[in-house]
mmCIF file of C-alpha atoms in Angstrom:
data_model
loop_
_atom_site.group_PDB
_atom_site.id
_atom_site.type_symbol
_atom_site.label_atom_id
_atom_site.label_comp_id
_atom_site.label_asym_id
_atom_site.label_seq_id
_atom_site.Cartn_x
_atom_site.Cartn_y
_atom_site.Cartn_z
ATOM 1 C CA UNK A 36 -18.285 -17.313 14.674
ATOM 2 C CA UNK A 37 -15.355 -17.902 12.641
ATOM 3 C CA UNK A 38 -12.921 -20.481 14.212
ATOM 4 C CA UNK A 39 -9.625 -18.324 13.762
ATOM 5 C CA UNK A 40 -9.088 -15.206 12.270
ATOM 6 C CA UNK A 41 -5.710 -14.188 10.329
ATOM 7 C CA UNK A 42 -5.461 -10.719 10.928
ATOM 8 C CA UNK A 43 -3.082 -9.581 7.750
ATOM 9 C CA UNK A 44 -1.990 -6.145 8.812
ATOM 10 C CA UNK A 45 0.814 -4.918 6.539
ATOM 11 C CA UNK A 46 3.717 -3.495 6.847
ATOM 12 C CA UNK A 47 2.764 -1.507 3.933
ATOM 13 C CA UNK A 48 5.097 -1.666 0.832
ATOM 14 C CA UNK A 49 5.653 -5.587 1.781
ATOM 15 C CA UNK A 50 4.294 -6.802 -1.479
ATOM 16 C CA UNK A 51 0.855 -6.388 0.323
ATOM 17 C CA UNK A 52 -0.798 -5.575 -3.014
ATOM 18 C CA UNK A 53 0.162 -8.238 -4.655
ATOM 19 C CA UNK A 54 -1.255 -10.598 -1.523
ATOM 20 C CA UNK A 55 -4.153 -9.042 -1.849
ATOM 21 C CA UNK A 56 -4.779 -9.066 -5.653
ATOM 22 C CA UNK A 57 -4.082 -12.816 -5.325
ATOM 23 C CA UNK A 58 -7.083 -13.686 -3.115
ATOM 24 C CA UNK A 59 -9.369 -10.932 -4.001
ATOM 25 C CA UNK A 60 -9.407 -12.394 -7.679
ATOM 26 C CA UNK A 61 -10.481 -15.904 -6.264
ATOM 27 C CA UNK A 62 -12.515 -15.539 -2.923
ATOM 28 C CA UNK A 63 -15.093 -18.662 -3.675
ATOM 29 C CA UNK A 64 -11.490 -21.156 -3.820
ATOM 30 C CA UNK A 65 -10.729 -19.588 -0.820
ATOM 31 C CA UNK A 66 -14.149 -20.809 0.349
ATOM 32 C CA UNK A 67 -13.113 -24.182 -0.580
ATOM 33 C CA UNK A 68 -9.938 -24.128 1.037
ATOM 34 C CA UNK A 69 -12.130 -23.282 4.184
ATOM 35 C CA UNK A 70 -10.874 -19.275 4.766
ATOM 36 C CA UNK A 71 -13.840 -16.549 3.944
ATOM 37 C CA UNK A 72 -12.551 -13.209 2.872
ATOM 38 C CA UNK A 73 -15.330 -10.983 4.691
ATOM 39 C CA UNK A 74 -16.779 -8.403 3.009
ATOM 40 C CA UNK A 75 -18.558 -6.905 -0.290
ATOM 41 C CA UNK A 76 -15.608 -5.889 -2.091
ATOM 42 C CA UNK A 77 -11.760 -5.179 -1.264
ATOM 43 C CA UNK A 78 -12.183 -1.589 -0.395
ATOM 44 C CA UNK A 79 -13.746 -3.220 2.207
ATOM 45 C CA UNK A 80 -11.027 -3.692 4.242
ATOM 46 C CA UNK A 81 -9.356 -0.243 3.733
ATOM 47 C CA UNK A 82 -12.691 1.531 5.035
ATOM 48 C CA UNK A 83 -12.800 -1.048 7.751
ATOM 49 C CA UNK A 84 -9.019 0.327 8.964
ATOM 50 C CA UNK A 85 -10.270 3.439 8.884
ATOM 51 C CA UNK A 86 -12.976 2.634 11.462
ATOM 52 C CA UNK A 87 -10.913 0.438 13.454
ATOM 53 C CA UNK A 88 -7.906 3.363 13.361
ATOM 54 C CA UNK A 89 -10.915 6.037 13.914
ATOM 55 C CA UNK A 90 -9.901 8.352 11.585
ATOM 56 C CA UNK A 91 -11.733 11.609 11.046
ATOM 57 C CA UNK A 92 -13.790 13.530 8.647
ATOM 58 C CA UNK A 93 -17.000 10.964 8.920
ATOM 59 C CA UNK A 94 -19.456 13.517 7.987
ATOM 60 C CA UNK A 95 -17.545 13.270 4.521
ATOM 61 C CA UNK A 96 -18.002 9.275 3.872
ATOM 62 C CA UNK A 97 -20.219 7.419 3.075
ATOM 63 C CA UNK A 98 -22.617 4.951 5.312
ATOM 64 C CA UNK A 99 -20.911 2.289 3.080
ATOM 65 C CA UNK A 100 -17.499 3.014 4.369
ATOM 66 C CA UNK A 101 -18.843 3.685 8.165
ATOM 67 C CA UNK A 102 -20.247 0.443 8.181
ATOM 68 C CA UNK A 103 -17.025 -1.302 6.459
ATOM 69 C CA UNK A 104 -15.847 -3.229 10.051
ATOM 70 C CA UNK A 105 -19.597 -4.084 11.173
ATOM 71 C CA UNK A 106 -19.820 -6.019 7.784
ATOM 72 C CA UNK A 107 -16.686 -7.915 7.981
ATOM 73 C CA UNK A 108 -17.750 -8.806 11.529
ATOM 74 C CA UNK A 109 -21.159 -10.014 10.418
ATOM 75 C CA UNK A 110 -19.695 -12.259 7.715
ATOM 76 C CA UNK A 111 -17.001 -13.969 10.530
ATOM 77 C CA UNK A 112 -20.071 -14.525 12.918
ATOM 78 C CA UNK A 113 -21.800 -16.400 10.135
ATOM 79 C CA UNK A 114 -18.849 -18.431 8.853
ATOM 80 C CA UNK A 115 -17.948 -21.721 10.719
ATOM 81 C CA UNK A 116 -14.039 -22.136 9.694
ATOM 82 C CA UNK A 117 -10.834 -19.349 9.330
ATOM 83 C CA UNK A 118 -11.199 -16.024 7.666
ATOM 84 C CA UNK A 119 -8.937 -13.537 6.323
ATOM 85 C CA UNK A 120 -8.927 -9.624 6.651
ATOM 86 C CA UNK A 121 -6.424 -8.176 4.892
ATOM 87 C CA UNK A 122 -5.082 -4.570 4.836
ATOM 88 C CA UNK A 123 -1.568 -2.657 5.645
ATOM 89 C CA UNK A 124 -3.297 0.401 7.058
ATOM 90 C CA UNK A 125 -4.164 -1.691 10.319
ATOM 91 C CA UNK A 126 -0.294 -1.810 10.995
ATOM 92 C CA UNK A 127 -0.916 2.122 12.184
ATOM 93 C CA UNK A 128 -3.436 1.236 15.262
ATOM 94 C CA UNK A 129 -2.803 1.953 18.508
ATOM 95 C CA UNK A 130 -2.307 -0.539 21.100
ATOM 96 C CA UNK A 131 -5.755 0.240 22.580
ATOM 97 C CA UNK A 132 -7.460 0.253 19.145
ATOM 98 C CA UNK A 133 -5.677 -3.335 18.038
ATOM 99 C CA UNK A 134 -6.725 -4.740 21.728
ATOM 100 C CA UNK A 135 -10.853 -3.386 20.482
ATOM 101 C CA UNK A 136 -10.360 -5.065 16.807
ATOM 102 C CA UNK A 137 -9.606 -8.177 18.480
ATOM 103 C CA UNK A 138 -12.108 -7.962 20.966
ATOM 104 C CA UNK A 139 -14.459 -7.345 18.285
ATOM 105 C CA UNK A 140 -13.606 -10.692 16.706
ATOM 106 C CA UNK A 141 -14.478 -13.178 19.837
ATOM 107 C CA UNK A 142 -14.542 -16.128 20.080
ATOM 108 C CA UNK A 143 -12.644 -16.534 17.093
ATOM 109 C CA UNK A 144 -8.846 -17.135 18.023
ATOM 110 C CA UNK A 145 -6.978 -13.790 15.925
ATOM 111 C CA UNK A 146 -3.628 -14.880 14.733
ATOM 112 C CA UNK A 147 -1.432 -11.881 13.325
ATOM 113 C CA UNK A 148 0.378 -11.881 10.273
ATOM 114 C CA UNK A 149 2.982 -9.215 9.554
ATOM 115 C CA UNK A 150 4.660 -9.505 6.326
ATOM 116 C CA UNK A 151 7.854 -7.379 6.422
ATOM 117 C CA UNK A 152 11.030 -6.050 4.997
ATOM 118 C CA UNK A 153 14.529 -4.468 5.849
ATOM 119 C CA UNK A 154 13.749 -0.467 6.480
ATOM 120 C CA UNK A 155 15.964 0.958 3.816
ATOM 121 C CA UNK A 156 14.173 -0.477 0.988
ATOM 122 C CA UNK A 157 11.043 0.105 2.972
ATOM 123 C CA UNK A 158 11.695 3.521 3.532
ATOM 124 C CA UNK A 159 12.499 4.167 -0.104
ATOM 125 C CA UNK A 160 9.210 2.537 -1.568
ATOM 126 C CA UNK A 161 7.371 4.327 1.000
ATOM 127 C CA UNK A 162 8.390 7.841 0.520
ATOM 128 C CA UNK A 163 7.470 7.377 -3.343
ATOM 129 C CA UNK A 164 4.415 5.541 -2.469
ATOM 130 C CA UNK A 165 3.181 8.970 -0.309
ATOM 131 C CA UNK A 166 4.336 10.934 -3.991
ATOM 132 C CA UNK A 167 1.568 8.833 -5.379
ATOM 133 C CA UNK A 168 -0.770 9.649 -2.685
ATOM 134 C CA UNK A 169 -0.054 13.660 -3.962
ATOM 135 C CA UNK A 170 2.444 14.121 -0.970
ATOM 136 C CA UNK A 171 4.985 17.009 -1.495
ATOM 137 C CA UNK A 172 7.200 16.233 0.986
ATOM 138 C CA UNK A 173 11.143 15.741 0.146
ATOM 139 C CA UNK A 174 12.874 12.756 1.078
ATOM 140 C CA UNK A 175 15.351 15.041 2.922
ATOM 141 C CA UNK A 176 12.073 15.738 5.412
ATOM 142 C CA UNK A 177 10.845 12.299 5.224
ATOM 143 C CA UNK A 178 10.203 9.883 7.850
ATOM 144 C CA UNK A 179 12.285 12.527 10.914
ATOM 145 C CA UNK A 180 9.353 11.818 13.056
ATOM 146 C CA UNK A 181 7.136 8.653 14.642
ATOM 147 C CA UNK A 182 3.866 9.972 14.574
ATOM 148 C CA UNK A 183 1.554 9.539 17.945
ATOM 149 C CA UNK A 184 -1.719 9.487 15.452
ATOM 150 C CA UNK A 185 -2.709 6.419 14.034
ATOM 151 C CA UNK A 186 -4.467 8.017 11.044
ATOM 152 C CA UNK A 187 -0.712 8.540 9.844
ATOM 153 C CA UNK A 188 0.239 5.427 7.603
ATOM 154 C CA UNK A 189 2.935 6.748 5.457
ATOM 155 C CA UNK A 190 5.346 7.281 8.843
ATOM 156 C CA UNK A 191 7.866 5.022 10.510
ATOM 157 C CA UNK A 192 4.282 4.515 12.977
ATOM 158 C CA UNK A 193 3.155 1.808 10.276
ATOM 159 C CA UNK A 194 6.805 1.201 8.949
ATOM 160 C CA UNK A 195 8.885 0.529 11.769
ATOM 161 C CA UNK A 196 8.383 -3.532 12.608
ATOM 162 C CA UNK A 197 9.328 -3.206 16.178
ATOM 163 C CA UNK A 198 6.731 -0.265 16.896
ATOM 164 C CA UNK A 199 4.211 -2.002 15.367
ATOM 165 C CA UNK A 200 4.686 -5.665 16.988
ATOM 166 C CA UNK A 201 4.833 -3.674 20.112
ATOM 167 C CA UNK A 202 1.764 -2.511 19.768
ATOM 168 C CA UNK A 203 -0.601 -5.294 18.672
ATOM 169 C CA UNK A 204 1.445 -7.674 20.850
ATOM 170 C CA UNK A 205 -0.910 -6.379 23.762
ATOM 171 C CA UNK A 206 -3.765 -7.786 21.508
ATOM 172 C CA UNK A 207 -2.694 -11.092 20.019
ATOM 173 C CA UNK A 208 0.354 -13.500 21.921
ATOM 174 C CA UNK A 209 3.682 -13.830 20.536
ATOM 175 C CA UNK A 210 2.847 -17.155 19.599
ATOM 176 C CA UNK A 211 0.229 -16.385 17.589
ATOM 177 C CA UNK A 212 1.929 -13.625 15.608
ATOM 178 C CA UNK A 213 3.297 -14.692 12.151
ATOM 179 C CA UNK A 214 6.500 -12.420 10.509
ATOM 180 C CA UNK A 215 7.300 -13.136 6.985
ATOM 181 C CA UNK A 216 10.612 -11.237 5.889
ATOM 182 C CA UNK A 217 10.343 -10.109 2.525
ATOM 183 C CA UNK A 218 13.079 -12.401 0.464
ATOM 184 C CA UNK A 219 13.350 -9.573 -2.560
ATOM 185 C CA UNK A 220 16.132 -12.458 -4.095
ATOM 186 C CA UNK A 221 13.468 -14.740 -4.499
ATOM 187 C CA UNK A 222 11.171 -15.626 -7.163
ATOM 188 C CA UNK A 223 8.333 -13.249 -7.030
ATOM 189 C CA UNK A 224 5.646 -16.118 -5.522
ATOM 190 C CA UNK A 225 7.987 -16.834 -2.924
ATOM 191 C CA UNK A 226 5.952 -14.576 -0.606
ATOM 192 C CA UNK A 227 2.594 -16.055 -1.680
ATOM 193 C CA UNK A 228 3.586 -19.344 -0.806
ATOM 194 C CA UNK A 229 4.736 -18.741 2.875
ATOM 195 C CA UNK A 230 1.669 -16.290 3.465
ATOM 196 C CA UNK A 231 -1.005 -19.032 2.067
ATOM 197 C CA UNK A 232 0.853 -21.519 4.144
ATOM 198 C CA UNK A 233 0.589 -19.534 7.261
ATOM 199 C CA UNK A 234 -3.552 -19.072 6.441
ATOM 200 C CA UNK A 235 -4.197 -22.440 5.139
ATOM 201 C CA UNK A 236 -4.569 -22.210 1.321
ATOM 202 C CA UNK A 237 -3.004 -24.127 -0.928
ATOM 203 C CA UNK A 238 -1.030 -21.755 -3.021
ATOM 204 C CA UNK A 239 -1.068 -23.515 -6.298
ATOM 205 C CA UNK A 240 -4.518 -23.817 -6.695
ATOM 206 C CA UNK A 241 -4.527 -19.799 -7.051
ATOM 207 C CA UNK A 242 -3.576 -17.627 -10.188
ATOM 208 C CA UNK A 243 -0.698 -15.503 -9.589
ATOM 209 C CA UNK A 244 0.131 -13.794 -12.974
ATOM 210 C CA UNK A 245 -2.365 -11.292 -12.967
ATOM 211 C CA UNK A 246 -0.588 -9.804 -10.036
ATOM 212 C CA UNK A 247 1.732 -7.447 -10.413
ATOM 213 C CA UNK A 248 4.463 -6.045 -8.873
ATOM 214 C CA UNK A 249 4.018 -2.031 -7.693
ATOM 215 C CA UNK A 250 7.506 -0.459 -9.718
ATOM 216 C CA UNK A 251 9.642 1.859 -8.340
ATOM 217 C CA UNK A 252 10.516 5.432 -10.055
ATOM 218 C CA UNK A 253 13.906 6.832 -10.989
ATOM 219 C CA UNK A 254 15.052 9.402 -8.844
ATOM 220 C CA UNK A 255 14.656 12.045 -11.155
ATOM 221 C CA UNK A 256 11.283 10.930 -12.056
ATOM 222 C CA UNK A 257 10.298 10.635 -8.273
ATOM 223 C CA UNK A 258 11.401 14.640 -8.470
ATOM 224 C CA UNK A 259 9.191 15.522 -11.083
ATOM 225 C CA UNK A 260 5.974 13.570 -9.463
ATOM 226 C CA UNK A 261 6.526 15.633 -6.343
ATOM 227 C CA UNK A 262 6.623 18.839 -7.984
ATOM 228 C CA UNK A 263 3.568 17.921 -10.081
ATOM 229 C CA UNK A 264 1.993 16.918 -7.084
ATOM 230 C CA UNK A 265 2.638 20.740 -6.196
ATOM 231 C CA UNK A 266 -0.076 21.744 -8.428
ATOM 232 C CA UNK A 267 -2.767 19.387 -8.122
ATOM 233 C CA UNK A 268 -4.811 21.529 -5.384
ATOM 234 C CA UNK A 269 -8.227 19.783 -6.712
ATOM 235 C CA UNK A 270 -6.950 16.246 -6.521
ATOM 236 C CA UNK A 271 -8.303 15.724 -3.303
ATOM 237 C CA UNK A 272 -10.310 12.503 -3.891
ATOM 238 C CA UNK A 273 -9.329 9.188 -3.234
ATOM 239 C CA UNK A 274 -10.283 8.024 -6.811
ATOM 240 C CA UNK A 275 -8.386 11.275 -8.139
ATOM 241 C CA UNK A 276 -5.114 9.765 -6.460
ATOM 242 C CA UNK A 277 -5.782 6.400 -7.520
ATOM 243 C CA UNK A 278 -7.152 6.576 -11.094
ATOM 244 C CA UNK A 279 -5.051 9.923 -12.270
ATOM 245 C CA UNK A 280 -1.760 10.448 -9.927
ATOM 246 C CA UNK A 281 -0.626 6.935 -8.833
ATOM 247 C CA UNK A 282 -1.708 5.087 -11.774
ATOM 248 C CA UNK A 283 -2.074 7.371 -14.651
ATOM 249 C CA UNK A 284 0.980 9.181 -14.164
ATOM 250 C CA UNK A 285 3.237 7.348 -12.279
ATOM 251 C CA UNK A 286 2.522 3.618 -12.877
ATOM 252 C CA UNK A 287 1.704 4.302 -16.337
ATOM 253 C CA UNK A 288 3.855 6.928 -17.481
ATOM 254 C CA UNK A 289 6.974 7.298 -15.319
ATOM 255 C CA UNK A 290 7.777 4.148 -13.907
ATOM 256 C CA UNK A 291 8.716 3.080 -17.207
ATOM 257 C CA UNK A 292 10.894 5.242 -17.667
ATOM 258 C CA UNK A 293 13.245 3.117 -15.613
ATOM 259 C CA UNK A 294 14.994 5.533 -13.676
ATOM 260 C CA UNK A 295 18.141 5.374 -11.900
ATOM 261 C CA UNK A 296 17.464 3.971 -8.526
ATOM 262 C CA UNK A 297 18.716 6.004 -5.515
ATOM 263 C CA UNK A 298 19.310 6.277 -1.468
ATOM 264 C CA UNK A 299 17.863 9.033 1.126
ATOM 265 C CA UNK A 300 20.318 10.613 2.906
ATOM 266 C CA UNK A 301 23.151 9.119 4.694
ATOM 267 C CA UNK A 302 21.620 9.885 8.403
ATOM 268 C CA UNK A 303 18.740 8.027 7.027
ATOM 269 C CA UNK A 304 20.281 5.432 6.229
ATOM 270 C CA UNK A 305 21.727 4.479 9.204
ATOM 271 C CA UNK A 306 18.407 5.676 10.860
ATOM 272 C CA UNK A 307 17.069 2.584 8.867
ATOM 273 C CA UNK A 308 19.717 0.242 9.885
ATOM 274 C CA UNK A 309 19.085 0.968 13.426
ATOM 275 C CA UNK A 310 15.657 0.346 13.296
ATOM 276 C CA UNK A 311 16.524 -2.888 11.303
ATOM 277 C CA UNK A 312 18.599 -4.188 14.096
ATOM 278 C CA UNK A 313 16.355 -3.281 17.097
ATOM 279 C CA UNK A 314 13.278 -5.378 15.221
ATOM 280 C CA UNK A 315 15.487 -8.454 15.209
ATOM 281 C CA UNK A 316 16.762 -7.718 18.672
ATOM 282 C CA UNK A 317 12.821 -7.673 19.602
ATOM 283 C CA UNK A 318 11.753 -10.425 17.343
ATOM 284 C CA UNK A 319 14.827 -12.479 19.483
ATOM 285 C CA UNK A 320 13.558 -11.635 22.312
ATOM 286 C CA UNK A 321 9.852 -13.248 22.126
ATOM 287 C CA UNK A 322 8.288 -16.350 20.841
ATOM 288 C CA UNK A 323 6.925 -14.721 17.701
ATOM 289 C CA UNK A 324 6.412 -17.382 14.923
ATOM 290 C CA UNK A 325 8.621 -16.201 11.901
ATOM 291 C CA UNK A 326 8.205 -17.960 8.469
ATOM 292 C CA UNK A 327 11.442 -17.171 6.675
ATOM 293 C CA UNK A 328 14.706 -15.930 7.017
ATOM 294 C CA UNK A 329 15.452 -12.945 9.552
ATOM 295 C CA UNK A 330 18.750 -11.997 7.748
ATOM 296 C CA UNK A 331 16.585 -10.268 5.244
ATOM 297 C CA UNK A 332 15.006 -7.705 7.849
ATOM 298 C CA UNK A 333 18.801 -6.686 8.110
ATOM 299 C CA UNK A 334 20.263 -3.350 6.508
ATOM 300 C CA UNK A 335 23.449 -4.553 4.189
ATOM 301 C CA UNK A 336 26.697 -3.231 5.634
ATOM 302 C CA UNK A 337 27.316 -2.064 2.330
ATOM 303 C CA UNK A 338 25.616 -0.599 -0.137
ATOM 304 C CA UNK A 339 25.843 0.350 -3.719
ATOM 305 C CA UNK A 340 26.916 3.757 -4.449
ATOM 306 C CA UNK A 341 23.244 5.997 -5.878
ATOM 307 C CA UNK A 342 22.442 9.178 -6.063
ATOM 308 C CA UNK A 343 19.907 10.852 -3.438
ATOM 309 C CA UNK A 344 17.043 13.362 -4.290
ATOM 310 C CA UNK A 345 18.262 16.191 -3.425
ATOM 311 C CA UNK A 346 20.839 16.006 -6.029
ATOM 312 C CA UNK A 347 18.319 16.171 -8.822
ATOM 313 C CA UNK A 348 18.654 18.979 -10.912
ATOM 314 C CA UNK A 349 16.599 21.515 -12.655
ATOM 315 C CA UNK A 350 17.672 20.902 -15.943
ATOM 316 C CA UNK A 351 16.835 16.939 -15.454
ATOM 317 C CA UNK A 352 13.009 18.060 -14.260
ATOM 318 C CA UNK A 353 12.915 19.553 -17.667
ATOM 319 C CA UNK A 354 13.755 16.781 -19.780
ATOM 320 C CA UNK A 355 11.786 14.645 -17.816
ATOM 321 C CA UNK A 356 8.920 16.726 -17.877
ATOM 322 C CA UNK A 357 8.915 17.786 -21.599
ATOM 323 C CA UNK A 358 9.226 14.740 -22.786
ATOM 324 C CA UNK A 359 6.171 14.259 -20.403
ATOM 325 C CA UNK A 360 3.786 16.642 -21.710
ATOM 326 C CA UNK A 361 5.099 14.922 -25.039
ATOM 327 C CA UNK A 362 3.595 11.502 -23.723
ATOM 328 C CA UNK A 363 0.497 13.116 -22.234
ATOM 329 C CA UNK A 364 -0.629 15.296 -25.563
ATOM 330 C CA UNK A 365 -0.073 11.740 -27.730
ATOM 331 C CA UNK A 366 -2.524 10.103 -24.735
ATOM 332 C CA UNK A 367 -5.074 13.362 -24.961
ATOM 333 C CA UNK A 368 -5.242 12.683 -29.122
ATOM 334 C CA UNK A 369 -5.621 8.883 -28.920
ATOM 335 C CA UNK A 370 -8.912 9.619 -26.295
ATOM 336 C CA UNK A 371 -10.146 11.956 -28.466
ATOM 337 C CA UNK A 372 -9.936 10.038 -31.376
ATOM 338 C CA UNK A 373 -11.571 6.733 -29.249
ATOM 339 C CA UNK A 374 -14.692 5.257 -30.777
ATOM 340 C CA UNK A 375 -17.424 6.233 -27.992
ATOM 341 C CA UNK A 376 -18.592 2.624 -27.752
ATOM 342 C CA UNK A 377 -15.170 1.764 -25.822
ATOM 343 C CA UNK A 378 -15.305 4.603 -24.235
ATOM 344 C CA UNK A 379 -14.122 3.567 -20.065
ATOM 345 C CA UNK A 380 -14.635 6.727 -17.592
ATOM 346 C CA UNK A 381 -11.664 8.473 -18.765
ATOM 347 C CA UNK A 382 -12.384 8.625 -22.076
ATOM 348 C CA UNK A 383 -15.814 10.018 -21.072
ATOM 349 C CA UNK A 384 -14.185 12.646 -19.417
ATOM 350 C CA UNK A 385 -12.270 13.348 -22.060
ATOM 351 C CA UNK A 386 -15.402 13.318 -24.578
ATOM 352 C CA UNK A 387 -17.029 15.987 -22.086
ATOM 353 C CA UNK A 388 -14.140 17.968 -22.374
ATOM 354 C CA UNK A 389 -14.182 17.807 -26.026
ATOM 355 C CA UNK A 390 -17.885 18.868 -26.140
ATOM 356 C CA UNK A 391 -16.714 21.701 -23.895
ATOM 357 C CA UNK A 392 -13.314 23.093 -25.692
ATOM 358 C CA UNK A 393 -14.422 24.143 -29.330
ATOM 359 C CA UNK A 394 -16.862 26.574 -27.999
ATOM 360 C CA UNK A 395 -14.633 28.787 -26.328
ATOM 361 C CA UNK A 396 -11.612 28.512 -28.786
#
């Protein structure tokens, strides 16, 4: 069995991505720096969450996903040195489930490693992260609730840093629990370094650059996403979030739009700084290993003045969305007009569709 295990379990929208991207791209020099990232591919580690989280519907997935966490487990057993399993969906476990993941790893020794940020910013990138994910919901009616069901991710469940150490501090000791605070001042590897220092790779023998950062949307353009979202009934499939809504249409075509950037709602706000100054409180009050500065888990007294969501007005949607369908008809000519030899699984689509439209003109 693996000698120690780094358990990297979020918080989501902590530049986890980018973490990720880093050592997926390069898993044999991770070899060689003596840590085995487990499994066949990265979704690996998502499907294994979902086992470990035991979320539902598992007459609709595949043996390949079912099996995610027994795989991951096999390749530990077989590896003599660390390994890595990485993925912010594990911050939403119960205490009970985190106590069986770690149970499931014996003998290896399971160090924790939290990567984190301060809530308002958090909050923010979370809410438009579930618009990506096809979520309607307002900001106004975001995040009024803790969820009690581990299946929920996009919730202050696997957001709020307290609730979450709580938890899987009845699995893994204090001691062996490693928070990095999210410097956002710093220079963008700044993260990378302190997280490959923490699991014992040497950060500069990795390629960063073809990592990048996951944008934010303007507030108006966050608007229009949700209300598109509104209309996407069939979207249903993971790869129909991934491929079409999150990076299609917003990573591609309205985050670069740069936006104005904007605030919830003042109750939420200071619903964020309270949470921001109970984690440190807790974080104070154990011997949890933390590999940075803890200022940066703290809510600013003061803030720039921004607009919130709710202030976004019809008439903005329009432009917005106009000059959308302008952007989307120039992308629907340039796949039709594609040679079919570079054709990617869009542009099939697209060709089938093509096949399909002149006969019923």
């Amino acid at each position: 069995m693996a000698r120690s295990v780094y358990f990297h379990i979020g918080l989501p929208k902590t530049a986890t991505t980018y973490l990720q991207t880093i050592c997926w791209a390069a898993p044999d020099q991770m070899r060689r720096d003596g840590v085995l990232l487990p499994g066949r591919e990265r979704r690996d580690h998502l499907w294994a969450s979902r086992v470990v989280r035991e979320e539902g519907r598992r007459g609709r997935r595949s043996q390949r996903e079912l099996t995610a966490w027994d795989r991951i487990r096999e390749d530990l057993a077989s590896w003599p040195q660390d390994g890595l399993i990485s993925h912010e969906f594990f911050a939403a476990a119960s205490a009970e489930q985190a106590q069986r993941a770690v149970a499931d790893l014996a003998p290896a020794e399971v160090h924790l490693v939290v990567t984190a940020r301060e809530p308002l910013g958090l909050f923010t990138a979370s809410w438009q992260e579930s618009l990506k994910n096809r979520s309607t919901t307002p900001m106004a009616d975001y995040g009024r609730t803790t969820s009690d069901r581990p299946s929920d991710t996009w919730n202050w469940r696997a957001l709020d840093l307290r609730l979450v150490l709580e938890r899987w501090s009845e699995a893994v000791p204090p001691e062996r629990i490693h928070v990095l605070p999210l410097d956002r001042s710093a220079p963008r590897d700044d993260i990378w370094r302190r997280f490959a220092g923490v699991v014992g790779l040497d950060a500069d023998a990795y390629d960063t650059s073809q990592s990048f950062p996951n944008e934010s949307m303007g507030v108006v353009e966050a608007e229009v996403l949700r209300r598109v979202n509104q209309h996407l009934g069939s979207f249903n499939r993971a790869f129909d979030k991934g491929v079409y809504i999150r990076s299609f249409l917003a990573d591609e075509r309205l985050v670069p739009r740069r936006g104005e950037p904007f605030w919830p709602l003042p109750d939420q706000v200071e619903d964020c700084r309270a949470r921001g100054e109970a984690a440190l409180a807790y974080l104070a009050s154990r011997p949890f290993d933390v590999v940075g500065d803890v200022a940066h888990l703290q809510v600013p007294a003061s803030l720039p003045p921004r607009r919130t969501p709710d202030s976004v007005t019809d008439t903005e949607v329009a432009e917005v969305a106009t000059e959308l369908v302008a952007v989307l008809l120039g992308d629907v000519r340039e796949l039709r007009t594609a040679r079919r030899g570079d054709e990617g699984p869009a542009e099939r689509a697209v060709s089938r569709w093509r096949r399909w439209w002149p006969s019923r003109r």
